[in-house]
Amino acid sequence: MKCNRLVDAGRRQFLRGGLAGAAGAAAATVMSTQQAKAQGLARVEYPPNRLANIADLVENEPLDITYPDDESPGVLLKLGTAVPGGVGPDGDIVAFSTLCPHKGWYLSYNAGDRTLNCPGHYSRFDCEAGGQQTWGHATQNLPQFELSVDSAGDIHAHGVDELLYGRLSNVLES
């Protein structure tokens, strides 16, 4: 009988400790997830680079660019409505890598639904939702370039929020 009481007490202590540990781990996970979102976990800063001027853009027509170097093709878009990560007077200018994060195929822009589409395995990325993948084999969202607009209307890129296809890291080689 004494032995059973010790076992019961041990189980209660174990469960109480396990519950406290689980609650602490859950709180830490929520906090680290919020911090990661706030900091842009995969975001990498690159040297600023002028991409174009607002006057060069036509609504819903892609402008080909390269960033952060000539080996990284991208597209600059003026979507016509404010979107996440959008800059400019209307908050509607965004830029994305045009290499599919799945296998590196060149993406094409569909003006009808404002998506970038992969001809290889049919991944689709929503330009109005920060490059979020909506279909296909890709396992990450499309890398979006962080932009700013200066007083002259020049659009500058400063960083990328995801790993660019074909790179082991988002570090420029010198």
mmCIF file with all atom_site columns, C-alpha atoms in Angstrom:
data_model
loop_
_atom_site.group_PDB
_atom_site.id
_atom_site.type_symbol
_atom_site.label_atom_id
_atom_site.label_alt_id
_atom_site.label_comp_id
_atom_site.label_asym_id
_atom_site.label_entity_id
_atom_site.label_seq_id
_atom_site.pdbx_PDB_ins_code
_atom_site.Cartn_x
_atom_site.Cartn_y
_atom_site.Cartn_z
_atom_site.occupancy
_atom_site.B_iso_or_equiv
_atom_site.pdbx_formal_charge
_atom_site.auth_seq_id
_atom_site.auth_comp_id
_atom_site.auth_asym_id
_atom_site.auth_atom_id
_atom_site.pdbx_PDB_model_num
ATOM 1   C CA . MET A 1 1   ? 0.000  0.000  0.000   1.00 0.00 ? 1   MET A CA 1
ATOM 2   C CA . LYS A 1 2   ? 2.787  2.460  0.856   1.00 0.00 ? 2   LYS A CA 1
ATOM 3   C CA . CYS A 1 3   ? 4.479  1.673  -2.429  1.00 0.00 ? 3   CYS A CA 1
ATOM 4   C CA . ASN A 1 4   ? 1.320  2.483  -4.413  1.00 0.00 ? 4   ASN A CA 1
ATOM 5   C CA . ARG A 1 5   ? 1.041  5.891  -2.733  1.00 0.00 ? 5   ARG A CA 1
ATOM 6   C CA . LEU A 1 6   ? 4.616  6.731  -3.688  1.00 0.00 ? 6   LEU A CA 1
ATOM 7   C CA . VAL A 1 7   ? 3.963  5.627  -7.253  1.00 0.00 ? 7   VAL A CA 1
ATOM 8   C CA . ASP A 1 8   ? 0.785  7.760  -7.399  1.00 0.00 ? 8   ASP A CA 1
ATOM 9   C CA . ALA A 1 9   ? 2.650  10.754 -5.959  1.00 0.00 ? 9   ALA A CA 1
ATOM 10  C CA . GLY A 1 10  ? 5.452  10.202 -8.470  1.00 0.00 ? 10  GLY A CA 1
ATOM 11  C CA . ARG A 1 11  ? 2.967  10.070 -11.350 1.00 0.00 ? 11  ARG A CA 1
ATOM 12  C CA . ARG A 1 12  ? 1.215  13.229 -10.167 1.00 0.00 ? 12  ARG A CA 1
ATOM 13  C CA . GLN A 1 13  ? 4.541  15.044 -9.838  1.00 0.00 ? 13  GLN A CA 1
ATOM 14  C CA . PHE A 1 14  ? 5.606  13.806 -13.276 1.00 0.00 ? 14  PHE A CA 1
ATOM 15  C CA . LEU A 1 15  ? 2.335  14.921 -14.883 1.00 0.00 ? 15  LEU A CA 1
ATOM 16  C CA . ARG A 1 16  ? 2.412  18.291 -13.118 1.00 0.00 ? 16  ARG A CA 1
ATOM 17  C CA . GLY A 1 17  ? 5.992  18.886 -14.259 1.00 0.00 ? 17  GLY A CA 1
ATOM 18  C CA . GLY A 1 18  ? 5.164  17.727 -17.789 1.00 0.00 ? 18  GLY A CA 1
ATOM 19  C CA . LEU A 1 19  ? 2.201  20.073 -17.979 1.00 0.00 ? 19  LEU A CA 1
ATOM 20  C CA . ALA A 1 20  ? 4.245  23.039 -16.760 1.00 0.00 ? 20  ALA A CA 1
ATOM 21  C CA . GLY A 1 21  ? 6.998  22.191 -19.243 1.00 0.00 ? 21  GLY A CA 1
ATOM 22  C CA . ALA A 1 22  ? 4.541  21.873 -22.125 1.00 0.00 ? 22  ALA A CA 1
ATOM 23  C CA . ALA A 1 23  ? 2.910  25.202 -21.262 1.00 0.00 ? 23  ALA A CA 1
ATOM 24  C CA . GLY A 1 24  ? 6.315  26.889 -21.128 1.00 0.00 ? 24  GLY A CA 1
ATOM 25  C CA . ALA A 1 25  ? 7.371  25.373 -24.449 1.00 0.00 ? 25  ALA A CA 1
ATOM 26  C CA . ALA A 1 26  ? 4.104  26.470 -26.084 1.00 0.00 ? 26  ALA A CA 1
ATOM 27  C CA . ALA A 1 27  ? 4.542  30.033 -24.824 1.00 0.00 ? 27  ALA A CA 1
ATOM 28  C CA . ALA A 1 28  ? 8.154  30.118 -26.043 1.00 0.00 ? 28  ALA A CA 1
ATOM 29  C CA . THR A 1 29  ? 7.105  28.801 -29.463 1.00 0.00 ? 29  THR A CA 1
ATOM 30  C CA . VAL A 1 30  ? 4.405  31.465 -29.819 1.00 0.00 ? 30  VAL A CA 1
ATOM 31  C CA . MET A 1 31  ? 6.864  34.189 -28.830 1.00 0.00 ? 31  MET A CA 1
ATOM 32  C CA . SER A 1 32  ? 9.617  32.941 -31.169 1.00 0.00 ? 32  SER A CA 1
ATOM 33  C CA . THR A 1 33  ? 7.122  32.625 -34.047 1.00 0.00 ? 33  THR A CA 1
ATOM 34  C CA . GLN A 1 34  ? 5.947  36.199 -33.484 1.00 0.00 ? 34  GLN A CA 1
ATOM 35  C CA . GLN A 1 35  ? 9.541  37.443 -33.297 1.00 0.00 ? 35  GLN A CA 1
ATOM 36  C CA . ALA A 1 36  ? 10.479 35.536 -36.467 1.00 0.00 ? 36  ALA A CA 1
ATOM 37  C CA . LYS A 1 37  ? 7.539  37.076 -38.331 1.00 0.00 ? 37  LYS A CA 1
ATOM 38  C CA . ALA A 1 38  ? 8.435  40.529 -37.065 1.00 0.00 ? 38  ALA A CA 1
ATOM 39  C CA . GLN A 1 39  ? 12.079 40.146 -38.092 1.00 0.00 ? 39  GLN A CA 1
ATOM 40  C CA . GLY A 1 40  ? 11.478 38.356 -41.399 1.00 0.00 ? 40  GLY A CA 1
ATOM 41  C CA . LEU A 1 41  ? 13.302 35.134 -40.541 1.00 0.00 ? 41  LEU A CA 1
ATOM 42  C CA . ALA A 1 42  ? 14.795 34.474 -43.992 1.00 0.00 ? 42  ALA A CA 1
ATOM 43  C CA . ARG A 1 43  ? 15.181 38.151 -44.889 1.00 0.00 ? 43  ARG A CA 1
ATOM 44  C CA . VAL A 1 44  ? 18.616 39.145 -46.095 1.00 0.00 ? 44  VAL A CA 1
ATOM 45  C CA . GLU A 1 45  ? 19.813 42.675 -46.715 1.00 0.00 ? 45  GLU A CA 1
ATOM 46  C CA . TYR A 1 46  ? 21.773 43.400 -49.879 1.00 0.00 ? 46  TYR A CA 1
ATOM 47  C CA . PRO A 1 47  ? 23.357 46.617 -51.055 1.00 0.00 ? 47  PRO A CA 1
ATOM 48  C CA . PRO A 1 48  ? 20.626 48.984 -52.266 1.00 0.00 ? 48  PRO A CA 1
ATOM 49  C CA . ASN A 1 49  ? 20.080 48.916 -55.997 1.00 0.00 ? 49  ASN A CA 1
ATOM 50  C CA . ARG A 1 50  ? 17.984 51.235 -58.175 1.00 0.00 ? 50  ARG A CA 1
ATOM 51  C CA . LEU A 1 51  ? 15.540 49.143 -60.198 1.00 0.00 ? 51  LEU A CA 1
ATOM 52  C CA . ALA A 1 52  ? 13.431 51.731 -62.042 1.00 0.00 ? 52  ALA A CA 1
ATOM 53  C CA . ASN A 1 53  ? 11.355 54.865 -61.609 1.00 0.00 ? 53  ASN A CA 1
ATOM 54  C CA . ILE A 1 54  ? 7.626  54.931 -60.879 1.00 0.00 ? 54  ILE A CA 1
ATOM 55  C CA . ALA A 1 55  ? 7.175  56.649 -64.268 1.00 0.00 ? 55  ALA A CA 1
ATOM 56  C CA . ASP A 1 56  ? 8.596  53.504 -65.973 1.00 0.00 ? 56  ASP A CA 1
ATOM 57  C CA . LEU A 1 57  ? 5.737  51.338 -64.684 1.00 0.00 ? 57  LEU A CA 1
ATOM 58  C CA . VAL A 1 58  ? 2.422  50.614 -66.369 1.00 0.00 ? 58  VAL A CA 1
ATOM 59  C CA . GLU A 1 59  ? -0.307 49.155 -64.180 1.00 0.00 ? 59  GLU A CA 1
ATOM 60  C CA . ASN A 1 60  ? -0.464 45.341 -64.336 1.00 0.00 ? 60  ASN A CA 1
ATOM 61  C CA . GLU A 1 61  ? 2.432  45.084 -66.842 1.00 0.00 ? 61  GLU A CA 1
ATOM 62  C CA . PRO A 1 62  ? 5.634  43.438 -65.564 1.00 0.00 ? 62  PRO A CA 1
ATOM 63  C CA . LEU A 1 63  ? 8.984  45.201 -65.890 1.00 0.00 ? 63  LEU A CA 1
ATOM 64  C CA . ASP A 1 64  ? 11.965 42.825 -66.067 1.00 0.00 ? 64  ASP A CA 1
ATOM 65  C CA . ILE A 1 65  ? 14.714 43.525 -63.525 1.00 0.00 ? 65  ILE A CA 1
ATOM 66  C CA . THR A 1 66  ? 17.646 41.749 -61.882 1.00 0.00 ? 66  THR A CA 1
ATOM 67  C CA . TYR A 1 67  ? 18.349 41.801 -58.157 1.00 0.00 ? 67  TYR A CA 1
ATOM 68  C CA . PRO A 1 68  ? 20.549 41.416 -56.135 1.00 0.00 ? 68  PRO A CA 1
ATOM 69  C CA . ASP A 1 69  ? 22.873 40.683 -59.081 1.00 0.00 ? 69  ASP A CA 1
ATOM 70  C CA . ASP A 1 70  ? 22.685 39.967 -62.812 1.00 0.00 ? 70  ASP A CA 1
ATOM 71  C CA . GLU A 1 71  ? 22.255 36.224 -62.120 1.00 0.00 ? 71  GLU A CA 1
ATOM 72  C CA . SER A 1 72  ? 18.931 36.766 -60.334 1.00 0.00 ? 72  SER A CA 1
ATOM 73  C CA . PRO A 1 73  ? 16.066 37.694 -62.673 1.00 0.00 ? 73  PRO A CA 1
ATOM 74  C CA . GLY A 1 74  ? 12.997 39.342 -61.271 1.00 0.00 ? 74  GLY A CA 1
ATOM 75  C CA . VAL A 1 75  ? 9.955  41.391 -62.090 1.00 0.00 ? 75  VAL A CA 1
ATOM 76  C CA . LEU A 1 76  ? 8.700  44.758 -60.868 1.00 0.00 ? 76  LEU A CA 1
ATOM 77  C CA . LEU A 1 77  ? 4.923  45.230 -60.825 1.00 0.00 ? 77  LEU A CA 1
ATOM 78  C CA . LYS A 1 78  ? 2.471  48.066 -60.225 1.00 0.00 ? 78  LYS A CA 1
ATOM 79  C CA . LEU A 1 79  ? -0.672 46.146 -59.275 1.00 0.00 ? 79  LEU A CA 1
ATOM 80  C CA . GLY A 1 80  ? -3.164 49.007 -58.937 1.00 0.00 ? 80  GLY A CA 1
ATOM 81  C CA . THR A 1 81  ? -4.282 48.193 -55.379 1.00 0.00 ? 81  THR A CA 1
ATOM 82  C CA . ALA A 1 82  ? -2.383 48.311 -52.100 1.00 0.00 ? 82  ALA A CA 1
ATOM 83  C CA . VAL A 1 83  ? -0.786 44.946 -51.242 1.00 0.00 ? 83  VAL A CA 1
ATOM 84  C CA . PRO A 1 84  ? 1.459  43.482 -48.507 1.00 0.00 ? 84  PRO A CA 1
ATOM 85  C CA . GLY A 1 85  ? 5.004  44.733 -48.993 1.00 0.00 ? 85  GLY A CA 1
ATOM 86  C CA . GLY A 1 86  ? 3.830  47.260 -51.583 1.00 0.00 ? 86  GLY A CA 1
ATOM 87  C CA . VAL A 1 87  ? 5.518  50.660 -51.830 1.00 0.00 ? 87  VAL A CA 1
ATOM 88  C CA . GLY A 1 88  ? 4.888  53.910 -53.660 1.00 0.00 ? 88  GLY A CA 1
ATOM 89  C CA . PRO A 1 89  ? 2.098  56.443 -53.242 1.00 0.00 ? 89  PRO A CA 1
ATOM 90  C CA . ASP A 1 90  ? -0.563 53.740 -53.649 1.00 0.00 ? 90  ASP A CA 1
ATOM 91  C CA . GLY A 1 91  ? 1.284  50.920 -51.833 1.00 0.00 ? 91  GLY A CA 1
ATOM 92  C CA . ASP A 1 92  ? 0.908  48.785 -54.966 1.00 0.00 ? 92  ASP A CA 1
ATOM 93  C CA . ILE A 1 93  ? 4.466  48.359 -56.284 1.00 0.00 ? 93  ILE A CA 1
ATOM 94  C CA . VAL A 1 94  ? 6.120  44.992 -55.590 1.00 0.00 ? 94  VAL A CA 1
ATOM 95  C CA . ALA A 1 95  ? 9.012  42.952 -56.964 1.00 0.00 ? 95  ALA A CA 1
ATOM 96  C CA . PHE A 1 96  ? 9.662  39.215 -57.001 1.00 0.00 ? 96  PHE A CA 1
ATOM 97  C CA . SER A 1 97  ? 12.246 36.727 -58.169 1.00 0.00 ? 97  SER A CA 1
ATOM 98  C CA . THR A 1 98  ? 11.126 35.066 -61.388 1.00 0.00 ? 98  THR A CA 1
ATOM 99  C CA . LEU A 1 99  ? 12.897 31.761 -60.713 1.00 0.00 ? 99  LEU A CA 1
ATOM 100 C CA . CYS A 1 100 ? 10.539 29.109 -59.375 1.00 0.00 ? 100 CYS A CA 1
ATOM 101 C CA . PRO A 1 101 ? 11.738 28.057 -55.904 1.00 0.00 ? 101 PRO A CA 1
ATOM 102 C CA . HIS A 1 102 ? 10.963 24.412 -56.792 1.00 0.00 ? 102 HIS A CA 1
ATOM 103 C CA . LYS A 1 103 ? 13.264 23.752 -59.773 1.00 0.00 ? 103 LYS A CA 1
ATOM 104 C CA . GLY A 1 104 ? 14.341 27.186 -61.040 1.00 0.00 ? 104 GLY A CA 1
ATOM 105 C CA . TRP A 1 105 ? 12.098 27.410 -64.107 1.00 0.00 ? 105 TRP A CA 1
ATOM 106 C CA . TYR A 1 106 ? 11.468 30.942 -65.371 1.00 0.00 ? 106 TYR A CA 1
ATOM 107 C CA . LEU A 1 107 ? 8.061  32.190 -64.253 1.00 0.00 ? 107 LEU A CA 1
ATOM 108 C CA . SER A 1 108 ? 5.624  34.088 -66.447 1.00 0.00 ? 108 SER A CA 1
ATOM 109 C CA . TYR A 1 109 ? 3.167  36.743 -65.314 1.00 0.00 ? 109 TYR A CA 1
ATOM 110 C CA . ASN A 1 110 ? -0.580 36.269 -65.748 1.00 0.00 ? 110 ASN A CA 1
ATOM 111 C CA . ALA A 1 111 ? -2.188 39.726 -65.713 1.00 0.00 ? 111 ALA A CA 1
ATOM 112 C CA . GLY A 1 112 ? -5.703 38.235 -65.438 1.00 0.00 ? 112 GLY A CA 1
ATOM 113 C CA . ASP A 1 113 ? -5.241 36.891 -61.910 1.00 0.00 ? 113 ASP A CA 1
ATOM 114 C CA . ARG A 1 114 ? -1.971 38.656 -61.011 1.00 0.00 ? 114 ARG A CA 1
ATOM 115 C CA . THR A 1 115 ? 0.028  35.477 -60.496 1.00 0.00 ? 115 THR A CA 1
ATOM 116 C CA . LEU A 1 116 ? 3.485  34.312 -61.491 1.00 0.00 ? 116 LEU A CA 1
ATOM 117 C CA . ASN A 1 117 ? 3.270  30.827 -62.999 1.00 0.00 ? 117 ASN A CA 1
ATOM 118 C CA . CYS A 1 118 ? 5.782  28.035 -63.557 1.00 0.00 ? 118 CYS A CA 1
ATOM 119 C CA . PRO A 1 119 ? 5.613  26.122 -66.848 1.00 0.00 ? 119 PRO A CA 1
ATOM 120 C CA . GLY A 1 120 ? 7.592  23.211 -65.366 1.00 0.00 ? 120 GLY A CA 1
ATOM 121 C CA . HIS A 1 121 ? 5.435  21.803 -62.584 1.00 0.00 ? 121 HIS A CA 1
ATOM 122 C CA . TYR A 1 122 ? 2.621  24.386 -62.581 1.00 0.00 ? 122 TYR A CA 1
ATOM 123 C CA . SER A 1 123 ? 3.348  26.174 -59.311 1.00 0.00 ? 123 SER A CA 1
ATOM 124 C CA . ARG A 1 124 ? 1.447  29.455 -59.028 1.00 0.00 ? 124 ARG A CA 1
ATOM 125 C CA . PHE A 1 125 ? 2.326  32.438 -56.843 1.00 0.00 ? 125 PHE A CA 1
ATOM 126 C CA . ASP A 1 126 ? -0.089 35.225 -55.871 1.00 0.00 ? 126 ASP A CA 1
ATOM 127 C CA . CYS A 1 127 ? 1.530  38.642 -56.393 1.00 0.00 ? 127 CYS A CA 1
ATOM 128 C CA . GLU A 1 128 ? -1.205 40.374 -54.397 1.00 0.00 ? 128 GLU A CA 1
ATOM 129 C CA . ALA A 1 129 ? -0.466 38.152 -51.369 1.00 0.00 ? 129 ALA A CA 1
ATOM 130 C CA . GLY A 1 130 ? 3.300  38.651 -51.100 1.00 0.00 ? 130 GLY A CA 1
ATOM 131 C CA . GLY A 1 131 ? 4.210  35.843 -53.523 1.00 0.00 ? 131 GLY A CA 1
ATOM 132 C CA . GLN A 1 132 ? 2.303  33.190 -51.595 1.00 0.00 ? 132 GLN A CA 1
ATOM 133 C CA . GLN A 1 133 ? 2.225  29.829 -53.346 1.00 0.00 ? 133 GLN A CA 1
ATOM 134 C CA . THR A 1 134 ? -1.326 28.873 -54.291 1.00 0.00 ? 134 THR A CA 1
ATOM 135 C CA . TRP A 1 135 ? -0.715 25.719 -56.337 1.00 0.00 ? 135 TRP A CA 1
ATOM 136 C CA . GLY A 1 136 ? 1.990  23.295 -57.417 1.00 0.00 ? 136 GLY A CA 1
ATOM 137 C CA . HIS A 1 137 ? 5.110  21.500 -56.271 1.00 0.00 ? 137 HIS A CA 1
ATOM 138 C CA . ALA A 1 138 ? 7.055  24.408 -54.798 1.00 0.00 ? 138 ALA A CA 1
ATOM 139 C CA . THR A 1 139 ? 7.613  24.149 -51.052 1.00 0.00 ? 139 THR A CA 1
ATOM 140 C CA . GLN A 1 140 ? 8.155  27.824 -50.320 1.00 0.00 ? 140 GLN A CA 1
ATOM 141 C CA . ASN A 1 141 ? 6.664  31.141 -51.306 1.00 0.00 ? 141 ASN A CA 1
ATOM 142 C CA . LEU A 1 142 ? 8.222  33.261 -54.014 1.00 0.00 ? 142 LEU A CA 1
ATOM 143 C CA . PRO A 1 143 ? 11.107 35.478 -52.850 1.00 0.00 ? 143 PRO A CA 1
ATOM 144 C CA . GLN A 1 144 ? 9.889  39.077 -52.626 1.00 0.00 ? 144 GLN A CA 1
ATOM 145 C CA . PHE A 1 145 ? 12.303 41.995 -52.838 1.00 0.00 ? 145 PHE A CA 1
ATOM 146 C CA . GLU A 1 146 ? 12.109 44.670 -50.154 1.00 0.00 ? 146 GLU A CA 1
ATOM 147 C CA . LEU A 1 147 ? 11.567 48.005 -51.878 1.00 0.00 ? 147 LEU A CA 1
ATOM 148 C CA . SER A 1 148 ? 11.583 51.708 -51.131 1.00 0.00 ? 148 SER A CA 1
ATOM 149 C CA . VAL A 1 149 ? 10.759 54.771 -53.228 1.00 0.00 ? 149 VAL A CA 1
ATOM 150 C CA . ASP A 1 150 ? 12.746 57.995 -52.916 1.00 0.00 ? 150 ASP A CA 1
ATOM 151 C CA . SER A 1 151 ? 11.515 61.566 -53.422 1.00 0.00 ? 151 SER A CA 1
ATOM 152 C CA . ALA A 1 152 ? 12.414 61.451 -57.154 1.00 0.00 ? 152 ALA A CA 1
ATOM 153 C CA . GLY A 1 153 ? 10.234 58.350 -57.634 1.00 0.00 ? 153 GLY A CA 1
ATOM 154 C CA . ASP A 1 154 ? 13.185 55.984 -58.016 1.00 0.00 ? 154 ASP A CA 1
ATOM 155 C CA . ILE A 1 155 ? 12.459 52.458 -56.787 1.00 0.00 ? 155 ILE A CA 1
ATOM 156 C CA . HIS A 1 156 ? 15.275 50.792 -54.837 1.00 0.00 ? 156 HIS A CA 1
ATOM 157 C CA . ALA A 1 157 ? 15.621 47.197 -53.633 1.00 0.00 ? 157 ALA A CA 1
ATOM 158 C CA . HIS A 1 158 ? 17.269 46.521 -50.254 1.00 0.00 ? 158 HIS A CA 1
ATOM 159 C CA . GLY A 1 159 ? 16.813 42.827 -49.509 1.00 0.00 ? 159 GLY A CA 1
ATOM 160 C CA . VAL A 1 160 ? 15.031 39.556 -50.186 1.00 0.00 ? 160 VAL A CA 1
ATOM 161 C CA . ASP A 1 161 ? 12.637 37.731 -47.834 1.00 0.00 ? 161 ASP A CA 1
ATOM 162 C CA . GLU A 1 162 ? 13.292 34.127 -48.997 1.00 0.00 ? 162 GLU A CA 1
ATOM 163 C CA . LEU A 1 163 ? 16.192 32.084 -50.317 1.00 0.00 ? 163 LEU A CA 1
ATOM 164 C CA . LEU A 1 164 ? 16.774 32.679 -54.028 1.00 0.00 ? 164 LEU A CA 1
ATOM 165 C CA . TYR A 1 165 ? 16.669 29.541 -56.169 1.00 0.00 ? 165 TYR A CA 1
ATOM 166 C CA . GLY A 1 166 ? 20.034 27.916 -56.819 1.00 0.00 ? 166 GLY A CA 1
ATOM 167 C CA . ARG A 1 167 ? 21.833 29.536 -53.905 1.00 0.00 ? 167 ARG A CA 1
ATOM 168 C CA . LEU A 1 168 ? 22.956 27.819 -50.763 1.00 0.00 ? 168 LEU A CA 1
ATOM 169 C CA . SER A 1 169 ? 22.610 31.115 -48.923 1.00 0.00 ? 169 SER A CA 1
ATOM 170 C CA . ASN A 1 170 ? 21.524 34.659 -49.666 1.00 0.00 ? 170 ASN A CA 1
ATOM 171 C CA . VAL A 1 171 ? 25.098 35.918 -49.671 1.00 0.00 ? 171 VAL A CA 1
ATOM 172 C CA . LEU A 1 172 ? 26.569 37.741 -52.650 1.00 0.00 ? 172 LEU A CA 1
ATOM 173 C CA . GLU A 1 173 ? 29.869 36.438 -53.967 1.00 0.00 ? 173 GLU A CA 1
ATOM 174 C CA . SER A 1 174 ? 32.467 39.166 -54.440 1.00 0.00 ? 174 SER A CA 1
#
